[in-house]
Amino acid sequence: MKIETIVNGEKVSAEVDEKLRLIDFLRDNLNLTGTKEGCSEGECGACTVIMDKKAVTSCTVLAGQADGCEIITVEGLMKNGELDILQEKFIEHGAVQCGYCTPGFLMSAKALMMNNEDPTLEDIKRAIEGNICRCTGYIKIIEAIEDAVKEEKNVL
Amino acid sequence: MLSRRRKMFYSPVNRADLTELLGNISDNTFIIAGGTDLIIHLKNSKITDYSIIDITKIKEFHHISEDENSLHIGSTVTMTEICNCPIIRENYRALYDSAYNLGSEQIRNRATVGGNISNASQSADCSLVLFAYDAKVKIINSLNEEKILPIDEFIEGREKTVLKKDEVVAEIIIPKKERKSVFKKIGARKAVTISKISCAVDYAENNGKMENVRVFLGAVGIKPVEAVMLEEYFNGVSLKDINIEEVQQIAFKEVEKAIPTRASRFYKRIAIEGLIEDVVRDIL
């Protein structure tokens, strides 16, 4: 079947297997392998992408359901060779160890910042409660997001 | 030789398109909305030859509206949308709380109220609240006929509903009344957790007294269980007279009555004491 989407700002038209999941469409059809598969059940958040401005687990969305939607993946965070503020802060704060969960966390945090200009610490924790990390213990991830939020507020 | 692939993914945009598709449905066709439950079922079922009807683009199913007598919530309304609705946050607090605490942000952005009741898990959170609210379920079928059932009849238990293969939930209807409502759950962790035990209370508060009380418990039966002894206690009680210890004792008995033979009762009959204390604090 044919689907039409906008992925990371670019129009994408593709012929796909009808049973394809969004995560497979992104990784296999579009070679956007930044989005990772963890649990395949929507519980770990590793596959989080932003669909129509909302964070979703791409392993529970069928590619056909993304027809007519706008998707942002971790590859879409960098603009004109410049890292997104979240990516900078993750690096600065040491919020990345093995890195496998990182794209998912970045997208959850990005979705938060897109929808909430002034998130509190509780808002941040709530936004990432669907993302699991086995390495960092979460503290540096939260600090990185807090810092990104603070800096974004200063810029505006 | 021309190979004609059977179409396997449908995305109707209105009720008419949907009912036409339902007319041609097979046993291996599944309805998808948020997909957060279905995708897991399909993965575990090992069925590979299936078709999908995506109902999320059907306008008639995607609304929250009020008339004189009821609140109407379309079946494809998501948990996030429920939480963003001021009417629900103000007047249907238990429903708001059940949606607010369901899953994670990613799941709330996809999971629908129709999906929650159609999946009919014993631990379903929205479902539990709808029982306490005496909600009704509107179903449509392949002949575009409508049927309205009380949710207690809709959900049979053990993840089964009365839905036939060519039927889909269109709307949930909650009767309006003077109400306050409370929902609490206990799970293995703080978020993204299936309820191990949950409680929904719907009541009216008049002159400091509780009236028209409905109390339902989740995850202690094949479907939400009406806690009749707790209802008896609360009905007509003055808020200032509520004795938490007495309530806890009754709650303990409710769990024993509901699951007398399950191993989980040893945990749940104690856990409910903490849960019901949270509920009472909210009521007060």
XYZ file of C-alpha atoms in Angstrom:
440
model
C 0.000 0.000 0.000
C 1.056 3.541 -0.523
C 1.695 5.893 2.356
C 2.521 9.590 2.328
C 4.253 11.103 5.308
C 6.579 13.926 6.203
C 9.690 12.584 7.905
C 12.134 15.034 9.446
C 10.694 17.803 7.340
C 10.796 15.973 4.032
C 7.877 14.534 2.112
C 8.126 10.783 1.799
C 5.957 8.663 -0.466
C 6.437 4.956 -0.222
C 5.002 1.618 -1.178
C 5.087 -0.564 1.922
C 3.936 -3.932 3.167
C 0.624 -3.407 4.858
C 1.637 -5.054 8.086
C 4.801 -3.032 8.525
C 5.277 -1.245 11.800
C 6.349 2.371 11.840
C 9.671 1.395 13.432
C 10.409 -0.981 10.554
C 9.399 1.629 8.000
C 11.819 4.133 9.541
C 14.714 1.764 10.064
C 14.455 -0.554 7.073
C 12.701 1.441 4.366
C 14.159 4.858 5.146
C 17.458 3.734 6.674
C 16.866 5.938 9.679
C 18.442 3.545 12.127
C 18.706 6.052 14.968
C 15.387 4.753 16.293
C 16.108 1.578 18.265
C 14.002 -1.459 19.007
C 14.019 -2.599 22.624
C 11.002 -4.499 23.887
C 8.754 -4.435 20.821
C 5.830 -3.834 23.176
C 5.728 -0.097 23.770
C 7.064 -0.443 27.311
C 10.735 0.573 27.117
C 10.532 3.702 24.984
C 13.692 3.001 22.984
C 11.730 3.354 19.755
C 10.116 6.679 20.652
C 9.553 9.096 17.770
C 7.408 12.189 17.492
C 4.251 11.775 15.444
C 2.122 14.874 14.859
C 3.874 16.587 17.764
C 3.271 13.739 20.197
C 5.756 11.187 21.506
C 4.770 7.649 20.505
C 6.437 4.260 20.593
C 6.961 3.426 16.934
C 6.820 -0.301 17.616
C 3.109 -0.051 18.436
C 2.162 2.060 15.432
C 1.519 0.476 12.057
C 3.126 2.247 9.111
C -0.311 2.601 7.523
C -1.453 4.604 10.526
C 1.309 7.122 9.862
C -0.167 7.974 6.473
C -0.764 11.718 6.381
C 1.260 12.290 9.529
C 4.411 14.195 10.342
C 7.200 12.192 11.947
C 10.366 13.407 13.626
C 13.116 10.948 14.479
C 16.389 11.509 16.285
C 18.035 12.176 12.923
C 15.766 15.185 12.604
C 17.077 16.898 15.716
C 20.263 18.154 14.144
C 19.687 21.206 11.982
C 22.224 22.537 9.474
C 24.999 20.591 11.103
C 24.171 21.935 14.551
C 23.129 19.660 17.363
C 19.838 20.278 19.092
C 20.204 21.840 22.551
C 19.045 18.566 24.073
C 21.762 16.622 22.286
C 24.395 19.110 23.471
C 23.231 18.905 27.035
C 23.089 15.110 27.012
C 26.727 15.063 25.971
C 27.719 17.814 28.392
C 26.089 16.134 31.363
C 27.275 12.613 30.628
C 23.720 11.407 30.101
C 24.861 8.878 27.508
C 26.585 5.592 28.406
C 25.853 2.748 26.030
C 23.626 5.104 24.085
C 20.935 2.627 23.146
C 18.121 4.358 25.022
C 19.328 7.824 24.116
C 17.393 8.457 20.899
C 14.171 7.492 22.701
C 14.928 9.806 25.616
C 15.833 12.643 23.280
C 12.539 12.323 21.440
C 10.494 12.164 24.646
C 12.295 15.259 25.903
C 11.913 16.996 22.572
C 8.186 16.298 22.536
C 7.957 17.773 26.028
C 9.756 20.936 24.990
C 7.621 21.266 21.877
C 4.439 21.184 23.920
C 5.441 22.826 27.182
C 7.405 26.063 27.314
C 8.179 25.850 30.987
C 8.179 22.272 32.206
C 8.805 21.613 35.874
C 10.959 18.797 37.201
C 7.776 16.748 37.651
C 6.777 17.430 34.048
C 10.181 16.226 32.879
C 9.987 13.046 34.923
C 6.489 12.412 33.626
C 7.587 12.941 30.045
C 10.316 10.315 30.330
C 8.498 7.810 32.506
C 7.999 5.647 29.446
C 11.733 5.434 28.726
C 13.970 2.896 30.416
C 17.718 3.232 30.864
C 19.819 0.408 32.266
C 23.075 2.312 32.475
C 22.856 5.839 33.800
C 20.464 5.751 36.726
C 18.512 8.583 35.070
C 19.911 11.468 37.137
C 22.190 12.838 34.459
C 19.461 12.443 31.855
C 17.091 14.512 33.952
C 19.776 17.128 34.647
C 20.539 17.364 30.948
C 16.899 17.948 30.115
C 16.514 20.498 32.903
C 19.546 22.343 31.576
C 18.237 22.273 28.016
C 14.925 23.687 29.197
C 16.682 26.413 31.168
C 18.851 27.400 28.248
C 15.956 27.401 25.841
C 14.051 29.715 28.149
C 16.982 32.114 28.308
C 17.215 32.188 24.558
C 13.567 33.046 24.033
C 0.683 -14.003 -14.648
C -0.810 -11.099 -12.754
C -0.575 -11.432 -9.029
C -3.361 -9.681 -7.227
C -2.459 -8.956 -3.627
C -5.365 -8.847 -1.291
C -5.555 -5.493 0.446
C -4.895 -5.961 4.120
C -4.893 -2.509 5.671
C -7.931 -0.265 5.606
C -8.294 3.233 6.948
C -11.952 4.302 6.700
C -12.588 7.996 7.303
C -16.258 7.820 8.179
C -18.877 5.496 9.589
C -20.301 4.576 6.202
C -16.928 3.354 4.955
C -16.425 1.422 8.151
C -19.750 -0.386 8.064
C -19.092 -1.425 4.483
C -15.770 -2.931 5.545
C -17.375 -4.631 8.527
C -19.750 -6.314 6.113
C -16.836 -8.130 4.510
C -14.963 -8.920 7.663
C -13.263 -12.250 8.227
C -12.111 -13.993 11.377
C -8.604 -12.755 10.806
C -9.504 -9.094 10.558
C -8.681 -6.915 13.508
C -9.751 -3.422 14.468
C -6.900 -1.132 15.454
C -7.063 2.223 17.186
C -4.074 3.097 19.362
C -2.608 -0.337 18.807
C -0.935 -0.502 22.192
C -2.763 -3.724 23.103
C -3.441 -5.173 19.656
C 0.144 -5.105 18.442
C 1.202 -7.157 21.453
C -1.647 -9.642 20.965
C -0.782 -10.064 17.297
C 2.857 -10.592 18.096
C 2.047 -13.279 20.640
C -0.668 -14.912 18.581
C 1.616 -15.968 15.769
C -1.150 -15.258 13.270
C 0.509 -13.917 10.153
C -2.350 -13.809 7.723
C -4.440 -10.957 9.096
C -6.097 -7.765 7.916
C -6.355 -4.526 9.808
C -9.051 -1.884 9.927
C -7.693 1.341 11.407
C -10.544 3.302 12.967
C -8.555 6.305 14.152
C -9.449 8.419 11.144
C -13.209 8.070 11.595
C -14.485 11.495 12.489
C -17.673 10.285 14.147
C -15.657 8.355 16.762
C -13.376 11.191 17.748
C -15.198 13.684 19.951
C -16.058 14.649 23.491
C -19.467 16.260 23.835
C -22.138 16.888 26.394
C -25.872 17.041 26.134
C -28.487 17.558 28.821
C -28.241 14.050 30.199
C -24.853 12.637 29.355
C -21.234 13.031 28.508
C -20.370 11.362 25.212
C -16.823 10.223 24.556
C -15.995 8.839 21.134
C -14.255 5.492 21.216
C -11.037 6.735 19.596
C -10.450 9.529 22.088
C -6.982 9.007 23.585
C -5.899 9.139 27.223
C -4.019 12.355 26.528
C -7.142 13.920 25.032
C -9.169 12.865 28.063
C -6.625 14.555 30.305
C -6.671 17.718 28.209
C -10.447 18.059 28.469
C -11.430 20.601 31.151
C -14.937 19.148 31.551
C -13.501 15.753 32.391
C -10.829 17.135 34.689
C -13.401 19.140 36.631
C -16.430 16.879 36.702
C -15.224 13.352 35.999
C -12.175 13.297 38.183
C -11.898 9.517 38.477
C -11.861 9.175 34.688
C -9.250 11.922 34.457
C -7.070 10.190 37.057
C -7.381 6.793 35.408
C -6.264 8.250 32.080
C -3.593 10.448 33.684
C -1.889 7.486 35.311
C -2.237 5.015 32.476
C 0.956 3.766 30.889
C 3.435 6.411 29.835
C 3.284 9.584 27.790
C 3.857 7.571 24.619
C 1.101 5.115 25.461
C -1.337 7.834 26.572
C -0.853 9.564 23.232
C -2.143 6.476 21.437
C -4.296 4.425 23.829
C -8.010 4.997 23.401
C -10.936 4.646 25.775
C -12.700 2.325 23.308
C -9.598 0.186 23.187
C -9.347 0.023 26.965
C -12.863 -1.361 27.333
C -12.712 -3.607 24.265
C -9.495 -5.188 25.479
C -11.352 -5.806 28.747
C -8.328 -6.596 30.845
C -9.109 -7.522 34.444
C -6.839 -4.648 35.431
C -8.244 -2.087 32.998
C -8.275 1.346 34.589
C -10.708 3.381 32.466
C -13.033 0.428 32.397
C -13.183 0.342 36.187
C -14.174 3.984 36.395
C -16.842 3.526 33.742
C -18.381 0.765 35.839
C -18.571 3.134 38.790
C -20.110 5.762 36.521
C -22.792 3.315 35.250
C -21.613 4.114 31.767
C -23.141 2.769 28.602
C -21.433 1.594 25.440
C -22.708 2.368 21.953
C -21.873 -0.301 19.393
C -22.340 -0.173 15.643
C -22.327 -3.114 13.279
C -21.949 -3.872 9.591
C -25.588 -2.958 8.971
C -25.009 0.464 10.562
C -27.321 -0.538 13.400
C -26.705 0.974 16.806
C -26.933 -0.862 20.073
C -26.485 0.667 23.514
C -25.488 -1.581 26.394
C -24.614 -0.971 30.032
C -20.886 -1.503 30.427
C -21.542 -4.310 32.888
C -23.231 -6.237 30.078
C -20.673 -5.220 27.493
C -17.759 -6.660 29.408
C -18.095 -10.367 30.110
C -14.768 -10.815 31.839
C -11.486 -12.596 31.226
C -10.693 -10.193 28.402
C -13.951 -10.973 26.609
C -16.665 -8.598 25.545
C -19.943 -9.252 23.791
C -18.629 -7.625 20.624
C -19.298 -9.727 17.564
C -16.773 -9.775 14.767
C -18.666 -7.189 12.730
C -19.204 -4.795 15.631
C -17.196 -1.822 16.826
C -17.489 0.437 19.854
C -18.487 3.893 18.671
C -18.985 5.821 21.848
C -19.050 5.729 25.629
C -21.974 7.451 27.296
C -21.720 8.581 30.903
C -24.963 9.665 32.579
C -24.676 13.084 34.123
C -25.401 13.428 37.767
C -24.217 15.416 40.687
C -20.990 13.639 41.379
C -17.593 13.492 42.812
C -15.396 10.591 41.934
C -12.107 9.063 42.977
C -9.777 6.609 41.292
C -6.707 5.039 42.842
C -4.456 2.223 41.740
C -1.499 0.261 43.019
C 0.960 -1.215 40.571
C 4.418 -2.717 40.716
C 5.969 0.678 40.030
C 5.032 4.337 39.859
C 4.256 4.546 36.165
C 3.781 2.333 33.133
C 2.287 -0.236 35.409
C -0.627 -2.618 35.223
C -2.902 -2.284 38.249
C -2.484 -4.966 40.851
C -5.457 -3.542 42.640
C -7.530 -0.479 41.932
C -10.607 1.296 43.176
C -13.116 3.722 41.708
C -15.741 5.534 43.754
C -18.589 7.603 42.365
C -20.829 9.549 44.741
C -22.715 12.723 45.461
C -21.909 14.911 48.430
C -24.879 16.563 50.122
C -24.735 18.412 53.411
C -21.494 16.687 54.289
C -22.933 13.246 53.574
C -22.114 10.735 50.852
C -25.043 9.580 48.745
C -25.666 7.367 45.726
C -22.348 5.697 46.298
C -20.889 3.262 43.798
C -17.645 1.495 44.609
C -15.846 -0.810 42.218
C -12.612 -2.740 42.606
C -10.298 -3.695 39.773
C -7.925 -6.609 39.343
C -9.831 -8.725 41.841
C -12.022 -10.625 39.467
C -12.678 -11.448 35.866
C -14.041 -7.932 35.495
C -14.537 -4.940 37.805
C -16.234 -6.026 41.005
C -18.891 -4.025 42.801
C -17.854 -3.596 46.447
C -21.292 -3.836 47.967
C -20.164 -3.815 51.594
C -18.134 -0.665 51.048
C -21.097 0.933 49.271
C -23.285 0.082 52.258
C -20.805 1.711 54.587
C -20.434 4.874 52.558
C -24.061 5.413 51.590
C -25.484 8.072 53.840
C -22.342 8.388 55.949
C -21.282 11.824 57.122
C -17.769 12.653 56.003
C -16.791 13.510 59.538
C -17.922 10.091 60.742
C -15.842 8.050 58.303
C -13.619 5.701 60.279
C -10.645 4.685 58.157
C -9.928 1.563 60.169
C -13.462 0.354 59.779
C -13.285 1.021 56.036
C -10.037 -0.908 55.835
C -11.578 -3.891 57.577
C -14.474 -3.917 55.149
C -12.086 -3.555 52.210
C -10.106 -6.555 53.467
C -13.331 -8.567 53.501
C -14.236 -7.372 50.015
C -11.010 -8.797 48.607
C -11.515 -12.070 50.476
C -15.019 -12.274 49.048
C -13.889 -11.446 45.523
C -10.905 -13.773 45.221
C -11.226 -16.423 47.926
C -9.069 -18.936 46.086
C -6.444 -16.844 44.303
C -2.919 -16.780 45.662
C -2.803 -13.029 45.101
C -5.414 -12.472 47.796
C -2.748 -12.559 50.519
C -1.137 -9.528 48.964
C -4.221 -7.778 47.695
C -6.261 -7.917 50.888
C -3.473 -6.041 52.663
C -2.644 -3.765 49.749
C -6.224 -2.634 49.584
C -5.944 -1.243 53.103
C -3.404 1.268 51.859
C -5.348 1.879 48.690
C -8.633 2.507 50.459
C -6.935 4.880 52.874
C -5.786 6.920 49.860
C -9.339 6.829 48.520
C -10.835 8.028 51.787
C -8.305 10.842 52.080
C -9.350 11.989 48.632
C -13.006 11.861 49.622
C -12.284 13.908 52.701
